[in-house]
Amino acid sequence: AQKVTQAQTEISVVEKEDVTLDCVYETRDTTYYLFWYKQPPSGELVFLIRRNSFDEQNEISGRYSWNFQKSTSSFNFTITASQVVDSAVYFCALRPSGGYQKVTFGTGTKLQVIP
Amino acid sequence: ETGVTQSPTHLIKTRGQQVTLRCSSQSGHNTVSWYQQALGQGPQFIFQYYREEENGRGNFPPRFSGLQFPNYSSELNVNALELDDSALYLCASSLGGADREQYFGPGTRLTVT
């Protein structure tokens, strides 16, 4: 069985602060993919990143960075110098690398960036 | 390139009724997945269709059924609606294959009264 835990239900930060969203996962699969999605109030899920379980390199994309640690089953997401437009619900997700594409999502972290 | 579209945007039904939700895949995508997202929760996988056949299903009862058409568009049908079926229903399309990215539509908000 797969499980994704996002312990932070809601986070509020002041604009320009850095913020880290935590994600811990459980899986028996030896190979898998991890994802982060952003869901603005409009409802559409916006893909942010996919990480293969073989690749533990951290990744940076502009103000976004991701820290994947297989030893602790964590895949944390940091936004540097947050902006009001970053306000949304963020989901961490997990999918086996084989078989059909069942994605298991966490319960999400609602981020509010205050001007 | 056209993205994933869903219709209708909003829908209100009465308990016991049946509903059909529709999804048009992104151009060229042959795989469609459906998810149910209750308020304040993460999306839950309902099922996936690949080339018109269901090839994976989550923990949803048989009254949740689907179809995929030759043009890869898809329908989600829910019979005997219950109050707990009220949710945002998301459709995602991809080219299939475990390493392919899923692209989500804007969702259909279903309210059951």
Tab-separated table of C-alpha atoms in Angstrom:
chain	number	residue	atom	x	y	z
A	1	ALA	CA	0.000	0.000	0.000
A	2	GLN	CA	1.127	3.507	-0.711
A	3	LYS	CA	0.721	6.494	1.545
A	4	VAL	CA	1.707	10.145	1.355
A	5	THR	CA	1.666	12.324	4.458
A	6	GLN	CA	1.678	16.095	4.435
A	7	ALA	CA	1.574	16.985	8.101
A	8	GLN	CA	1.270	20.740	7.556
A	9	THR	CA	-2.365	21.517	6.896
A	10	GLU	CA	-1.971	25.279	6.516
A	11	ILE	CA	1.011	27.616	6.461
A	12	SER	CA	1.016	31.408	6.420
A	13	VAL	CA	4.108	33.407	5.555
A	14	VAL	CA	4.809	37.025	4.819
A	15	GLU	CA	5.836	37.836	1.280
A	16	LYS	CA	9.549	37.316	0.576
A	17	GLU	CA	9.951	34.773	3.337
A	18	ASP	CA	11.177	31.286	2.496
A	19	VAL	CA	8.850	28.380	3.199
A	20	THR	CA	9.311	24.607	3.175
A	21	LEU	CA	6.461	22.169	2.609
A	22	ASP	CA	7.049	18.716	4.028
A	23	CYS	CA	6.185	15.401	2.422
A	24	VAL	CA	6.767	11.906	3.780
A	25	TYR	CA	5.803	8.811	1.834
A	26	GLU	CA	5.450	5.071	2.291
A	27	THR	CA	5.706	2.465	-0.428
A	28	ARG	CA	6.811	-1.131	-0.867
A	29	ASP	CA	7.799	-0.502	-4.462
A	30	THR	CA	11.514	-0.378	-5.166
A	31	THR	CA	11.046	2.093	-8.004
A	32	TYR	CA	8.564	4.889	-8.046
A	33	TYR	CA	7.969	8.512	-8.955
A	34	LEU	CA	7.319	11.430	-6.640
A	35	PHE	CA	5.495	14.584	-7.660
A	36	TRP	CA	4.495	17.990	-6.458
A	37	TYR	CA	1.392	19.707	-7.801
A	38	LYS	CA	-0.020	23.170	-7.187
A	39	GLN	CA	-3.772	23.705	-7.018
A	40	PRO	CA	-4.846	27.344	-7.201
A	41	PRO	CA	-8.424	28.325	-6.293
A	42	SER	CA	-9.487	27.627	-9.891
A	43	GLY	CA	-9.098	23.926	-9.088
A	44	GLU	CA	-6.816	22.737	-11.860
A	45	LEU	CA	-3.795	20.760	-10.716
A	46	VAL	CA	-0.580	22.243	-12.050
A	47	PHE	CA	2.416	19.927	-12.366
A	48	LEU	CA	5.573	21.264	-10.692
A	49	ILE	CA	8.077	18.418	-10.611
A	50	ARG	CA	8.555	14.676	-11.025
A	51	ARG	CA	11.399	12.812	-9.355
A	52	ASN	CA	12.423	9.215	-10.089
A	53	SER	CA	13.320	7.170	-7.015
A	54	PHE	CA	16.696	6.417	-8.590
A	55	ASP	CA	17.597	10.077	-8.703
A	56	GLU	CA	18.309	11.603	-5.326
A	57	GLN	CA	19.806	14.783	-6.650
A	58	ASN	CA	18.189	17.899	-5.346
A	59	GLU	CA	16.669	20.157	-7.946
A	60	ILE	CA	16.268	23.886	-8.231
A	61	SER	CA	13.975	25.676	-10.629
A	62	GLY	CA	13.924	29.406	-10.145
A	63	ARG	CA	12.524	30.099	-6.679
A	64	TYR	CA	11.526	26.446	-6.224
A	65	SER	CA	13.757	23.699	-4.901
A	66	TRP	CA	13.181	20.113	-3.897
A	67	ASN	CA	15.041	17.933	-1.402
A	68	PHE	CA	14.590	14.190	-1.956
A	69	GLN	CA	15.953	11.916	0.774
A	70	LYS	CA	15.252	8.256	0.185
A	71	SER	CA	16.717	7.275	3.570
A	72	THR	CA	13.975	9.206	5.370
A	73	SER	CA	11.308	8.761	2.663
A	74	SER	CA	10.911	12.498	2.356
A	75	PHE	CA	10.474	14.818	-0.592
A	76	ASN	CA	10.313	18.380	0.687
A	77	PHE	CA	9.572	21.472	-1.345
A	78	THR	CA	11.004	24.917	-0.635
A	79	ILE	CA	9.840	28.214	-2.076
A	80	THR	CA	12.409	30.971	-1.748
A	81	ALA	CA	11.329	34.600	-1.498
A	82	SER	CA	7.633	33.698	-1.554
A	83	GLN	CA	5.174	35.782	-3.539
A	84	VAL	CA	1.428	36.305	-3.238
A	85	VAL	CA	0.946	34.304	-6.448
A	86	ASP	CA	2.374	31.281	-4.635
A	87	SER	CA	-0.777	31.120	-2.489
A	88	ALA	CA	-2.422	27.790	-3.290
A	89	VAL	CA	-2.807	24.237	-2.057
A	90	TYR	CA	0.232	22.098	-2.742
A	91	PHE	CA	0.034	18.338	-3.099
A	92	CYS	CA	2.775	15.780	-2.882
A	93	ALA	CA	2.073	12.543	-4.754
A	94	LEU	CA	3.513	9.089	-5.375
A	95	ARG	CA	3.180	6.660	-8.277
A	96	PRO	CA	4.725	3.242	-8.918
A	97	SER	CA	7.050	3.178	-11.893
A	98	GLY	CA	5.403	0.053	-13.315
A	99	GLY	CA	1.829	-0.799	-14.155
A	100	TYR	CA	-0.969	1.671	-14.558
A	101	GLN	CA	-0.641	5.218	-13.474
A	102	LYS	CA	-2.390	5.214	-10.100
A	103	VAL	CA	-1.210	8.295	-8.302
A	104	THR	CA	-1.556	8.517	-4.523
A	105	PHE	CA	-1.874	12.069	-3.265
A	106	GLY	CA	-1.287	13.549	0.152
A	107	THR	CA	-3.959	15.672	1.788
A	108	GLY	CA	-2.283	18.886	0.717
A	109	THR	CA	-0.784	21.938	2.392
A	110	LYS	CA	-2.560	25.243	1.996
A	111	LEU	CA	-0.036	28.033	1.638
A	112	GLN	CA	-1.077	31.621	2.204
A	113	VAL	CA	1.427	34.322	1.350
A	114	ILE	CA	0.532	37.603	2.995
A	115	PRO	CA	1.569	40.831	1.252
B	1	GLU	CA	-1.988	21.995	-28.549
B	2	THR	CA	-5.342	21.794	-26.749
B	3	GLY	CA	-5.259	21.016	-23.048
B	4	VAL	CA	-7.561	18.719	-21.094
B	5	THR	CA	-11.112	19.981	-20.950
B	6	GLN	CA	-14.007	18.830	-18.786
B	7	SER	CA	-17.734	19.426	-18.870
B	8	PRO	CA	-19.832	20.571	-17.234
B	9	THR	CA	-18.049	22.924	-14.867
B	10	HIS	CA	-20.634	22.620	-12.144
B	11	LEU	CA	-23.506	20.243	-11.604
B	12	ILE	CA	-26.189	19.803	-8.967
B	13	LYS	CA	-27.971	16.467	-8.634
B	14	THR	CA	-30.343	14.835	-6.210
B	15	ARG	CA	-29.533	11.733	-4.188
B	16	GLY	CA	-30.377	8.590	-6.141
B	17	GLN	CA	-29.952	10.197	-9.550
B	18	GLN	CA	-27.344	9.314	-12.150
B	19	VAL	CA	-24.703	11.642	-13.585
B	20	THR	CA	-22.306	11.628	-16.539
B	21	LEU	CA	-19.164	13.742	-16.572
B	22	ARG	CA	-17.097	14.263	-19.692
B	23	CYS	CA	-13.423	14.727	-20.422
B	24	SER	CA	-11.565	15.554	-23.611
B	25	SER	CA	-7.953	14.452	-23.525
B	26	GLN	CA	-5.025	16.527	-24.559
B	27	SER	CA	-4.287	15.990	-28.231
B	28	GLY	CA	-2.548	12.661	-28.884
B	29	HIS	CA	-3.021	11.297	-25.370
B	30	ASN	CA	-4.369	7.726	-25.200
B	31	THR	CA	-4.691	7.317	-21.433
B	32	VAL	CA	-7.256	8.922	-19.165
B	33	SER	CA	-7.504	8.759	-15.385
B	34	TRP	CA	-10.314	9.998	-13.169
B	35	TYR	CA	-9.956	11.278	-9.637
B	36	GLN	CA	-12.410	12.335	-6.936
B	37	GLN	CA	-11.384	15.194	-4.690
B	38	ALA	CA	-13.561	15.832	-1.660
B	39	LEU	CA	-13.393	19.230	-0.039
B	40	GLY	CA	-10.157	19.688	1.878
B	41	GLN	CA	-8.727	16.366	0.702
B	42	GLY	CA	-6.277	15.183	-1.901
B	43	PRO	CA	-7.522	13.602	-5.124
B	44	GLN	CA	-8.413	9.906	-4.901
B	45	PHE	CA	-7.820	7.659	-7.908
B	46	ILE	CA	-11.045	6.224	-9.337
B	47	PHE	CA	-9.871	4.392	-12.469
B	48	GLN	CA	-7.796	4.641	-15.611
B	49	TYR	CA	-8.565	3.868	-19.251
B	50	TYR	CA	-5.980	2.988	-21.852
B	51	ARG	CA	-7.047	2.592	-25.458
B	52	GLU	CA	-10.700	2.202	-24.516
B	53	GLU	CA	-10.190	-0.401	-21.800
B	54	GLU	CA	-10.133	0.019	-18.036
B	55	ASN	CA	-6.674	-1.026	-16.838
B	56	GLY	CA	-6.685	0.065	-13.216
B	57	ARG	CA	-9.174	0.898	-10.507
B	58	GLY	CA	-9.087	2.410	-7.047
B	59	ASN	CA	-11.351	1.656	-4.082
B	60	PHE	CA	-14.606	2.838	-5.606
B	61	PRO	CA	-17.833	0.809	-5.875
B	62	PRO	CA	-19.154	-0.486	-9.213
B	63	ARG	CA	-21.692	2.341	-9.432
B	64	PHE	CA	-18.698	4.385	-10.606
B	65	SER	CA	-18.118	3.380	-14.201
B	66	GLY	CA	-16.474	4.842	-17.229
B	67	LEU	CA	-15.960	4.772	-20.939
B	68	GLN	CA	-13.202	5.816	-23.267
B	69	PHE	CA	-14.005	6.490	-26.901
B	70	PRO	CA	-11.914	5.915	-30.052
B	71	ASN	CA	-10.896	9.582	-30.010
B	72	TYR	CA	-9.705	8.990	-26.410
B	73	SER	CA	-12.270	11.266	-24.845
B	74	SER	CA	-13.846	9.786	-21.751
B	75	GLU	CA	-16.930	9.693	-19.558
B	76	LEU	CA	-17.362	9.043	-15.875
B	77	ASN	CA	-20.776	7.729	-14.878
B	78	VAL	CA	-22.019	7.582	-11.333
B	79	ASN	CA	-25.277	5.795	-10.534
B	80	ALA	CA	-27.428	6.020	-7.425
B	81	LEU	CA	-25.787	9.205	-6.249
B	82	GLU	CA	-25.082	9.603	-2.559
B	83	LEU	CA	-24.427	12.765	-0.588
B	84	ASP	CA	-20.775	11.730	-0.140
B	85	ASP	CA	-20.312	11.790	-3.904
B	86	SER	CA	-20.247	15.569	-3.699
B	87	ALA	CA	-16.726	16.475	-4.805
B	88	LEU	CA	-14.517	17.883	-7.509
B	89	TYR	CA	-13.973	15.278	-10.229
B	90	LEU	CA	-10.685	15.607	-12.054
B	91	CYS	CA	-9.691	14.027	-15.307
B	92	ALA	CA	-6.054	13.581	-16.321
B	93	SER	CA	-4.664	12.491	-19.660
B	94	SER	CA	-1.282	11.187	-20.711
B	95	LEU	CA	0.427	9.204	-23.442
B	96	GLY	CA	0.453	6.105	-21.261
B	97	GLY	CA	3.512	4.412	-19.864
B	98	ALA	CA	4.735	4.781	-16.332
B	99	ASP	CA	7.158	7.576	-17.137
B	100	ARG	CA	4.631	9.760	-18.895
B	101	GLU	CA	3.302	12.901	-17.304
B	102	GLN	CA	-0.384	13.347	-16.523
B	103	TYR	CA	-2.085	16.602	-17.452
B	104	PHE	CA	-5.126	17.545	-15.414
B	105	GLY	CA	-8.288	19.272	-16.489
B	106	PRO	CA	-10.031	21.996	-14.467
B	107	GLY	CA	-12.501	19.550	-12.946
B	108	THR	CA	-16.259	19.246	-12.570
B	109	ARG	CA	-17.763	20.304	-9.257
B	110	LEU	CA	-20.608	17.912	-8.409
B	111	THR	CA	-23.010	18.708	-5.602
B	112	VAL	CA	-25.479	16.053	-4.458
B	113	THR	CA	-28.421	17.260	-2.402
